[in-house]
Amino acid sequence: MSRIRLLPEIVASQVAAGEVVERPASVVKELVENSIDAGAGKIDVLIRRGGISLMRVIDDGCGMDRDDALLSLERHATSKIRSVSDLEAISTLGFRGEALPSIASVSRFRLTTREPDAVAGTEIVVNGGKIDIVRDGGEAPGTQVEVRSLFYNVPARRKFLRAENTESRNIEHQLHLQAIGHAQIAFTFARDDRVAFQLPATATLTDRIRDLYGNELLQQLVALNGSHSPQIRISGLVGQAGLSRQTRAQQLVFVNGRAIESPLITAAVREGYHTALMKGQYPVTFLFLELDPGGVDVNVHPAKREVRFRDPNGVREAIARCIQETLARGRADWQEKFRAPPAAPTQPTVDLTLRPQVIVPEESHRELPQFPMTPDVGRGGSLNRPQTPVRLGPIEVDRPYQEAQGDEEAKPYKQQQFQIIGVLNKLYVLMENADGLVLVDQHAAHERILFEELRRRMEEQGVPAQKLLITQTFELPPRDADWIEQNLSILQKMGIGIESFGPNTFKIDSLPGFLNVTDGAQFMRKVIDDLKSASERSSPLRLGEDMIAKSVCRHAVKANDPLRYLEVEKLIQDLLECDLPYCCPHGRPTMIQISNAELEKKFGRKV
Ligand code: ADP
Ligand code: MG
């Protein structure tokens, strides 16, 4: 007896629908993509109860005549591609011809559509995949799709829906993606009959981000431009070094206008940020990639969220490099923030204990005011200073600080006058600039300085190695051994004294001096593991950087280490000289600014 049966059409389309219509947000995504493909200038979205009871998408796009409207509900019916070769260069968001029939098969569905110059439009009502009504409809030009009672006929699916609020948030996120990807289109979104956002059509991404997230975020973003590869154009905005989020929600990536999720790009972005991003945090990106449609395959998954690149390594390198360069470019503006206000404040005539004077060179050796002050501190007397100040400076790195200054090309920073007011809580250096108050975290700043110092050292002549008391030998699996063989010289630069000692066996007799390692073999296995988990092409020098980043924390001045004026001044100067001064090697910011405007607001001088 034969056991194989062809599935009835309705069952087949519900099976297919499962892949496209995962949840309400996927319905909104597909409908909005159709509106964008239809050339809409304005898209209105309305949902009720997390989209489960109603989702409605209205556009002013090209509309459809009756035949097309009926065809659009057939599976694999599309106006966007015709042949296999079209699949190789897709320039529309849709192309599978699956969305409308899938959605219509799992909901109570109503489509009204009219071409701009047609006298009458068409209305089609479908329930659970069955066409119930086809008639003239008189809506405005464009298309309106209404989806009610999602999954009413697929109880298994309905069970997987989350709370209405969660579904609403997913829909809103989806709309953010579309709105960011298409700034030239006006969007409105109403949730349970309240307007959640209303975005006018704008000319630029910057305006769209301002409308959606406000000026405050915008000020923390830097513009990406250009790439060195002719195959890929990179644009958009990304967060400055030190800006990060606890979730991925603002890590947006668009490939040829399509919002996508790509582990490859995520890795590239991380590589670009490297030490400018806090561990476990996510960067903020509005990253736009444009490639020749032939260089990217979007036909990977029914939901079209994933893509495959023809040249993944090229894409990764281009992104990492573009981000790196962009972050480094912001340095001059950042340094400007340290400039003392143009007119030095007038000498106070009244005694202001908490108001230190402008620092003049002869005074350089004096101690800085330490806030908070202890009660017994008299005016002008010695300030709160419990211990001998710590000596700043790199850990046993003999390269004199002055050396860097001869190198004007590489270091556009010129010594500038900054005005240090004092140190708060033995941690935050307070400074004044034209814009208000600047606070520098002395620990974070010193970490950054040490990090760059050691990295330079590693690249130039290698970090100092420390002999182990006992030489160790250890064996590795062939592939790991191979890797070590190939990278022996770099490992030695990193201060790892390692050499071959027979097949797949190595001898290790020294380790980087700044590390606190006793078991060399164990350390090497960890190094190899780290390297494996890093992207395959990431250079061993990167690994060295990570080792340094981990160790500088122990050597940097701590909170609670009181510093003298000269030391603080040198700290700030050294920081300003760094390649990436904005944050410590773990991605925490080194400096924050509190503007005069903010202060005035807080004091109620200005609303
Ligand atoms: P796809 O978008 O992959 O082509 P869909 O099932 O989403 O498949 O849509 C089928 C077809 O219906 C589209 O190719 C398009 O021609 C037409 N269509 C869908 N939505 C709209 C719309 N909002 N405005 C105009 N035409 C539309
Ligand atoms: Mg579509």
XYZ file of C-alpha atoms and ligand atoms in Angstrom:
635
model
C 0.000 0.000 0.000
C 1.446 3.347 -0.890
C 1.984 5.691 2.009
C 3.091 8.857 0.295
C 0.451 11.497 -0.393
C 0.568 14.948 -1.930
C -0.352 17.546 0.664
C -3.496 19.562 0.008
C -2.654 23.110 -1.117
C -3.795 24.656 2.166
C -1.547 22.422 4.257
C 1.387 22.997 1.912
C 1.018 26.751 2.141
C 0.776 26.633 5.925
C 3.981 24.641 6.034
C 5.638 27.225 3.800
C 4.123 30.054 5.810
C 5.879 28.718 8.878
C 9.193 29.809 7.448
C 8.184 33.290 6.354
C 5.676 34.224 9.029
C 7.285 33.451 12.299
C 5.577 36.132 14.327
C 3.657 39.393 13.881
C 6.861 41.316 13.248
C 7.632 39.135 10.240
C 4.238 40.013 8.745
C 4.924 43.711 9.191
C 8.380 43.247 7.704
C 7.052 41.550 4.559
C 4.233 44.025 4.053
C 6.441 47.058 4.525
C 9.035 45.596 2.171
C 6.309 45.193 -0.447
C 5.327 48.827 0.026
C 8.940 49.939 -0.373
C 9.327 47.833 -3.505
C 6.104 49.421 -4.805
C 7.814 52.819 -4.660
C 5.827 54.205 -1.747
C 6.614 57.702 -0.464
C 4.616 57.184 2.694
C 3.844 54.091 4.724
C 1.388 53.949 7.613
C 1.401 51.017 9.982
C -1.192 50.328 12.601
C -1.266 47.402 14.992
C -3.501 46.264 17.825
C -2.661 43.906 20.667
C 0.880 43.227 19.568
C -0.299 42.682 16.014
C -2.087 39.517 16.986
C -5.530 41.020 16.585
C -4.704 43.485 13.783
C -1.881 44.707 11.560
C -2.586 47.183 8.799
C -0.078 48.576 6.325
C -1.120 51.365 3.969
C 1.074 52.730 1.208
C 0.825 55.182 -1.654
C 2.828 53.015 -4.018
C 2.089 51.752 -7.511
C -0.879 49.552 -6.560
C -2.109 46.579 -8.605
C -4.828 45.926 -11.142
C -7.331 43.197 -10.415
C -5.491 40.411 -12.209
C -2.240 41.183 -10.461
C -3.959 41.519 -7.138
C -5.374 38.025 -7.534
C -2.068 36.670 -8.781
C -0.147 38.222 -5.908
C -1.927 35.752 -3.623
C -0.683 32.734 -5.504
C 2.426 31.030 -4.264
C 5.588 31.884 -6.186
C 3.895 34.756 -7.957
C 6.116 37.798 -8.159
C 6.660 40.784 -10.391
C 10.273 41.144 -9.217
C 12.194 38.359 -10.886
C 11.586 36.241 -13.958
C 14.462 33.882 -14.428
C 17.217 32.096 -12.592
C 19.701 34.679 -13.761
C 17.671 37.423 -12.046
C 18.331 35.596 -8.785
C 21.977 36.477 -9.113
C 21.414 40.194 -8.940
C 18.447 41.058 -6.780
C 17.788 44.724 -6.296
C 14.341 44.570 -4.684
C 13.563 43.574 -1.118
C 11.160 40.840 -2.201
C 11.663 38.210 -4.889
C 10.322 34.916 -3.556
C 6.633 35.542 -4.214
C 5.776 33.867 -0.931
C 4.816 36.512 1.549
C 1.265 37.415 0.621
C -0.015 33.841 0.111
C 1.758 32.747 3.303
C 0.279 35.532 5.391
C -3.172 35.036 3.851
C -3.097 31.338 4.695
C -2.689 31.911 8.437
C -4.953 34.911 9.054
C -8.093 36.782 8.083
C -6.655 38.836 5.299
C -7.936 41.784 3.314
C -6.167 43.510 0.433
C -7.395 46.673 -1.242
C -5.367 48.183 -3.990
C -5.656 50.711 -6.771
C -3.317 51.912 -9.454
C -2.958 55.714 -9.479
C -4.826 56.269 -12.740
C -7.393 53.476 -12.448
C -11.036 54.398 -11.954
C -11.712 51.677 -9.447
C -9.651 49.583 -7.180
C -9.972 45.984 -6.044
C -10.783 44.478 -2.704
C -9.984 40.856 -1.910
C -10.850 39.076 1.301
C -9.114 35.799 2.151
C -9.749 33.688 5.216
C -7.240 31.022 6.163
C -5.966 30.851 2.588
C -9.434 30.677 0.957
C -10.521 33.611 -1.209
C -13.981 34.656 0.022
C -14.641 38.000 -1.644
C -13.354 39.792 -4.737
C -15.006 43.100 -5.533
C -14.465 46.710 -6.570
C -13.024 48.847 -3.829
C -12.665 52.565 -3.804
C -9.617 53.293 -1.686
C -6.986 55.940 -2.420
C -4.256 54.986 -4.915
C -1.835 52.532 -3.419
C -2.253 49.374 -1.419
C -3.709 48.569 1.947
C -3.257 45.193 3.580
C -5.092 44.232 6.721
C -4.196 41.118 8.671
C -6.479 40.076 11.511
C -6.441 37.168 13.936
C -2.977 35.950 13.031
C -2.607 32.148 13.381
C -6.300 31.786 14.251
C -6.257 28.530 12.249
C -2.816 27.339 13.417
C -3.125 26.809 17.159
C 0.380 25.299 17.355
C 1.833 28.572 16.146
C -0.355 30.755 18.288
C 1.018 29.072 21.372
C 4.450 30.331 20.514
C 3.455 33.958 20.440
C 4.879 36.008 23.256
C 3.216 38.632 25.381
C 1.558 41.387 23.365
C 4.108 43.885 24.601
C 6.993 41.799 23.384
C 5.416 41.333 19.982
C 4.755 45.085 19.808
C 8.354 45.819 20.574
C 9.508 43.418 17.900
C 7.269 45.125 15.385
C 8.544 48.519 16.409
C 12.124 47.340 16.055
C 11.339 46.009 12.608
C 9.891 49.381 11.645
C 12.931 51.190 12.981
C 15.049 49.048 10.698
C 12.932 49.888 7.682
C 12.757 53.564 8.574
C 16.525 53.819 9.017
C 17.106 51.911 5.802
C 14.783 54.192 3.844
C 14.994 57.739 5.125
C 13.330 59.088 1.985
C 10.036 57.415 2.943
C 7.662 58.903 5.531
C 6.540 56.428 8.192
C 3.866 56.495 10.841
C 3.325 53.831 13.420
C 0.228 53.581 15.604
C -0.028 51.048 18.387
C -3.406 50.350 19.917
C -4.707 53.559 18.363
C -1.927 55.726 19.763
C 0.713 57.199 17.504
C 4.066 55.730 18.513
C 6.094 57.641 15.953
C 5.626 59.817 12.956
C 8.600 60.302 10.702
C 8.593 62.791 7.846
C 10.426 61.885 4.682
C 13.983 63.194 4.976
C 16.950 63.574 2.724
C 19.560 62.093 5.016
C 20.195 59.298 7.453
C 21.291 61.886 10.007
C 17.861 63.535 9.973
C 16.131 60.193 10.247
C 18.223 59.182 13.252
C 17.563 62.527 14.887
C 13.820 62.134 14.352
C 13.848 58.615 15.680
C 16.353 58.722 18.547
C 17.015 62.392 19.255
C 20.010 64.686 19.109
C 21.776 63.229 22.085
C 22.521 59.957 20.324
C 23.400 61.753 17.128
C 26.104 63.730 18.896
C 27.785 60.526 19.928
C 27.971 59.169 16.410
C 30.629 59.605 13.775
C 30.139 59.370 10.050
C 31.719 56.518 8.165
C 32.909 57.186 4.734
C 34.516 55.333 1.983
C 36.285 52.061 1.829
C 39.521 51.058 0.234
C 37.890 48.308 -1.726
C 36.244 49.099 -5.057
C 33.814 46.194 -4.526
C 32.153 47.686 -1.495
C 30.953 51.135 -0.501
C 30.621 51.807 3.200
C 28.648 54.649 4.691
C 26.458 55.446 7.660
C 27.110 56.390 11.262
C 28.674 54.510 14.155
C 29.099 55.202 17.842
C 32.267 56.930 18.976
C 34.770 54.879 20.891
C 33.375 54.220 24.329
C 29.717 54.318 23.292
C 28.106 50.944 23.733
C 24.858 49.227 24.595
C 23.847 46.198 26.578
C 21.869 44.764 23.689
C 22.228 44.413 19.975
C 19.157 46.558 19.349
C 21.096 49.475 17.905
C 23.611 47.475 15.971
C 22.016 47.871 12.574
C 23.513 46.713 9.332
C 22.121 47.220 5.857
C 23.315 45.572 2.720
C 21.971 47.241 -0.405
C 19.166 48.767 1.655
C 18.183 45.506 3.320
C 18.520 45.115 7.075
C 20.444 41.959 7.699
C 21.990 39.928 10.474
C 25.432 38.644 9.774
C 27.936 37.074 12.148
C 30.631 38.004 9.671
C 29.787 41.696 9.837
C 29.362 41.581 13.598
C 32.883 40.164 13.837
C 34.222 42.781 11.437
C 32.656 45.589 13.457
C 34.148 44.201 16.668
C 37.512 43.976 15.010
C 37.162 47.594 13.913
C 36.374 48.734 17.440
C 38.797 46.355 19.098
C 39.831 48.022 22.364
C 37.321 50.822 21.873
C 34.435 48.630 22.948
C 33.607 47.324 26.385
C 33.656 43.556 26.761
C 30.183 42.053 26.599
C 28.733 45.277 25.230
C 27.464 45.978 21.746
C 28.414 48.861 19.508
C 25.904 51.278 18.056
C 26.033 51.085 14.286
C 23.982 52.333 11.399
C 26.205 50.660 8.881
C 25.357 50.761 5.189
C 27.125 48.530 2.719
C 26.615 48.771 -0.971
C 27.881 46.026 -3.182
C 27.220 45.082 -6.709
C 24.089 42.865 -6.377
C 26.085 40.050 -7.958
C 28.545 40.148 -5.045
C 25.950 39.172 -2.472
C 23.413 36.361 -2.336
C 20.217 37.122 -0.417
C 18.519 33.892 -1.334
C 19.727 32.088 1.763
C 16.691 31.953 4.009
C 12.958 32.561 3.435
C 13.004 35.478 5.860
C 15.816 37.090 3.802
C 17.643 38.234 6.921
C 20.852 36.473 6.042
C 23.174 37.043 3.142
C 26.218 35.359 1.706
C 29.089 37.391 0.356
C 31.094 36.290 -2.611
C 34.238 37.685 -0.984
C 33.639 37.443 2.758
C 37.217 38.247 3.728
C 37.276 41.334 1.564
C 34.045 42.545 3.162
C 35.332 41.886 6.636
C 38.586 43.653 6.138
C 36.966 46.654 4.470
C 34.552 47.130 7.368
C 37.136 46.658 10.111
C 39.492 49.109 8.466
C 36.823 51.703 7.771
C 35.693 51.685 11.398
C 39.244 51.836 12.707
C 40.050 54.825 10.542
C 36.822 56.572 11.413
C 37.432 56.237 15.144
C 40.984 57.497 14.798
C 39.819 60.479 12.759
C 37.708 61.873 15.597
C 40.836 62.452 17.648
C 41.513 66.086 16.780
C 37.998 67.160 17.831
C 38.323 65.176 20.983
C 41.663 66.756 21.884
C 40.107 70.168 21.376
C 37.873 69.453 24.347
C 40.894 69.704 26.598
C 41.717 73.228 25.577
C 41.462 75.762 28.375
C 38.783 78.414 27.935
C 40.029 81.372 25.880
C 40.132 83.925 28.706
C 41.668 82.618 31.890
C 39.339 83.309 34.773
C 40.097 86.470 36.701
C 41.804 86.062 40.012
C 39.170 85.766 42.641
C 39.134 88.714 44.948
C 37.114 86.900 47.542
C 38.602 83.875 49.097
C 37.141 80.803 47.508
C 38.563 77.810 49.221
C 37.148 75.477 46.670
C 38.227 77.577 43.776
C 41.853 76.928 42.992
C 43.785 79.453 40.975
C 45.017 79.009 37.515
C 48.096 76.865 37.634
C 51.226 78.809 36.820
C 54.472 77.030 35.968
C 56.261 77.877 39.214
C 53.447 76.245 41.031
C 53.802 73.070 39.096
C 55.183 71.111 41.985
C 52.440 71.916 44.326
C 49.811 69.409 45.157
C 46.527 69.575 43.405
C 43.403 70.328 45.295
C 41.847 67.038 46.231
C 38.104 66.936 46.484
C 36.367 66.200 48.703
C 38.504 68.125 51.159
C 38.917 67.039 54.737
C 37.484 69.402 57.370
C 40.886 70.250 58.867
C 42.177 71.662 55.626
C 42.880 75.315 56.128
C 42.804 77.831 53.375
C 45.762 77.616 51.140
C 47.134 74.966 53.440
C 48.009 71.458 52.538
C 45.169 69.529 51.128
C 43.943 66.110 51.854
C 46.784 63.828 50.993
C 47.063 60.640 52.913
C 49.981 58.935 51.169
C 52.982 59.721 49.106
C 51.828 60.319 45.605
C 52.455 57.475 43.204
C 54.896 57.888 40.414
C 53.299 57.810 37.072
C 54.932 56.356 34.090
C 55.113 53.317 31.967
C 56.086 50.088 33.575
C 59.813 49.793 33.107
C 59.523 51.148 29.630
C 62.549 53.273 29.032
C 61.331 55.129 25.959
C 61.331 58.724 27.153
C 58.088 60.570 26.875
C 59.626 63.426 24.895
C 60.497 61.196 21.980
C 56.972 61.209 20.736
C 56.975 64.932 20.279
C 59.534 65.054 17.505
C 57.178 63.042 15.405
C 54.790 65.823 14.364
C 53.419 64.032 11.297
C 52.106 61.054 13.133
C 50.995 63.073 16.110
C 48.952 66.035 15.018
C 48.439 66.956 18.644
C 50.356 70.032 19.669
C 50.840 70.852 23.259
C 48.028 73.004 24.359
C 47.098 74.857 27.453
C 44.693 72.948 29.565
C 43.364 74.003 32.848
C 43.337 71.515 35.633
C 41.133 72.425 38.539
C 41.789 69.525 40.841
C 41.143 65.876 41.456
C 37.843 64.540 42.700
C 37.704 61.430 44.884
C 41.335 60.749 44.033
C 40.091 59.476 40.702
C 38.599 62.108 38.464
C 40.757 64.905 37.164
C 38.617 68.013 36.841
C 39.407 70.405 34.039
C 37.814 73.429 32.534
C 37.292 74.099 28.867
C 35.302 76.645 26.885
C 32.301 74.388 26.956
C 32.240 73.644 30.669
C 33.646 70.921 32.855
C 35.794 68.018 31.690
C 36.321 64.953 33.854
C 39.076 62.467 33.164
C 39.187 59.076 34.826
C 42.844 58.887 35.835
C 42.857 55.113 36.013
C 41.239 54.621 32.620
C 43.539 57.244 31.123
C 46.654 55.612 32.499
C 45.507 52.207 31.276
C 45.163 53.577 27.765
C 48.591 55.187 27.917
C 50.291 52.039 29.173
C 48.458 49.942 26.667
C 49.617 51.959 23.705
C 53.122 52.211 25.083
C 53.431 48.458 25.443
C 51.832 47.806 22.113
C 54.276 50.108 20.382
C 57.045 48.407 22.190
C 55.799 44.992 21.163
C 55.591 46.031 17.549
C 58.952 47.739 17.488
C 61.327 45.668 19.515
C 59.257 43.165 21.380
C 58.170 43.216 24.997
C 60.703 42.313 27.636
C 60.659 38.658 28.470
C 61.065 37.214 31.901
C 62.972 33.980 32.320
C 61.036 31.148 33.865
C 62.581 29.413 36.836
C 62.076 26.068 35.220
C 62.054 25.530 31.476
C 58.945 23.685 30.386
C 58.351 21.383 27.468
C 54.939 20.492 26.176
C 53.245 18.736 23.307
C 50.487 20.075 21.095
C 48.104 18.570 18.539
C 49.597 18.804 15.018
C 47.468 21.735 13.851
C 48.278 23.835 16.890
C 51.938 22.911 16.577
C 51.813 24.044 13.006
C 50.431 27.389 13.983
C 53.142 27.892 16.586
C 55.840 27.021 14.050
C 54.508 29.659 11.684
C 54.281 32.357 14.285
C 57.425 31.757 16.292
C 58.938 35.141 15.574
C 55.793 37.035 16.506
C 55.423 35.050 19.683
C 58.972 35.968 20.563
C 58.180 39.617 20.014
C 55.352 39.193 22.437
C 57.924 38.130 24.988
C 57.141 34.436 24.750
C 60.416 32.538 24.577
C 59.369 29.454 22.732
C 61.194 27.100 20.410
C 60.768 23.773 18.705
C 61.838 20.739 20.710
C 61.098 17.775 18.529
C 57.955 16.878 16.558
C 54.913 18.718 17.912
C 56.880 19.486 21.030
C 58.006 22.863 22.245
C 60.178 24.303 24.909
C 59.244 27.495 26.675
C 61.720 29.336 28.856
C 60.426 32.874 29.173
C 57.151 34.784 29.252
C 56.200 38.459 28.875
C 57.543 40.315 31.869
C 54.366 42.246 32.474
C 52.243 39.142 32.788
C 51.726 37.253 35.951
C 52.038 33.736 34.608
C 53.766 30.819 36.180
C 52.662 27.839 34.142
C 54.034 28.447 30.666
C 52.480 25.409 29.028
C 49.034 26.206 30.331
C 49.473 29.786 29.253
C 50.401 28.717 25.725
C 47.352 26.488 25.440
C 45.197 29.425 26.472
C 46.906 31.643 23.911
C 46.173 29.095 21.198
C 42.547 28.728 22.299
C 42.065 32.478 22.266
C 43.534 32.617 18.846
C 41.250 29.899 17.565
C 38.178 31.671 18.829
C 39.330 34.893 17.224
C 38.662 35.252 13.546
C 41.007 33.112 11.498
C 42.835 36.010 9.937
C 43.197 38.095 13.045
C 46.843 38.686 13.519
C 48.800 37.261 16.415
C 49.725 40.843 17.229
C 46.081 41.383 18.081
C 46.397 38.606 20.541
C 49.382 40.356 22.020
C 47.237 43.451 22.369
C 44.626 41.484 24.248
C 47.244 40.159 26.616
C 48.487 43.658 27.216
C 44.992 45.030 27.680
C 44.377 42.433 30.366
C 47.554 43.216 32.219
C 47.724 47.014 32.120
C 44.887 47.280 34.581
C 47.134 45.971 37.339
C 49.873 48.458 36.593
C 47.880 51.599 36.035
C 47.360 54.173 38.744
C 44.300 53.325 40.709
C 41.434 55.243 42.030
C 42.748 56.419 45.397
C 46.241 57.050 44.155
C 46.784 60.757 44.764
C 48.848 62.431 42.052
C 50.823 65.647 42.030
C 50.111 68.394 39.557
C 53.000 67.482 37.303
C 51.918 63.912 37.222
C 48.374 64.793 36.372
C 49.588 67.149 33.695
C 51.795 64.478 32.212
C 48.944 62.000 32.373
C 46.700 64.307 30.394
C 49.436 65.096 27.910
C 50.240 61.437 27.428
C 46.573 60.670 26.977
C 46.238 63.337 24.319
C 49.106 61.703 22.463
C 47.419 58.319 22.295
C 46.143 56.885 19.047
C 42.771 56.099 20.524
C 42.580 58.287 23.599
C 38.813 58.184 24.085
C 38.635 55.023 26.103
C 40.680 52.578 28.115
C 41.669 49.318 26.421
C 38.514 47.744 27.791
C 36.306 50.319 26.113
C 35.392 52.467 29.109
C 35.506 56.177 28.361
C 38.522 58.123 29.645
C 36.791 61.483 29.562
C 33.346 62.923 29.908
C 32.227 66.469 29.404
C 29.564 68.290 31.380
C 28.665 71.303 29.328
C 27.862 74.743 30.661
C 24.435 74.315 29.135
C 23.841 71.181 31.196
C 25.000 72.945 34.341
C 22.752 75.905 33.658
C 19.860 73.565 33.171
C 20.575 71.784 36.438
C 20.759 75.082 38.310
C 17.502 76.203 36.789
C 19.119 79.134 34.988
C 17.866 77.904 31.718
C 14.976 75.641 30.792
P 7.521 39.236 -3.500
O 7.547 40.515 -2.738
O 8.606 38.321 -3.088
O 7.430 39.433 -4.961
P 4.957 38.918 -2.242
O 4.122 37.714 -1.978
O 5.371 39.706 -1.091
O 6.198 38.445 -3.075
O 4.167 39.849 -3.250
C 3.762 39.332 -4.506
C 3.633 40.433 -5.529
O 2.530 41.266 -5.201
C 4.809 41.355 -5.606
O 5.796 40.846 -6.489
C 4.195 42.651 -6.126
O 4.114 42.628 -7.520
C 2.779 42.584 -5.585
N 2.624 43.432 -4.389
C 2.647 43.012 -3.110
N 2.465 44.039 -2.261
C 2.335 45.141 -3.009
C 2.123 46.535 -2.729
N 2.050 46.993 -1.456
N 2.007 47.398 -3.764
C 2.088 46.937 -5.035
N 2.293 45.645 -5.367
C 2.401 44.750 -4.387
Mg 7.257 40.680 -0.718
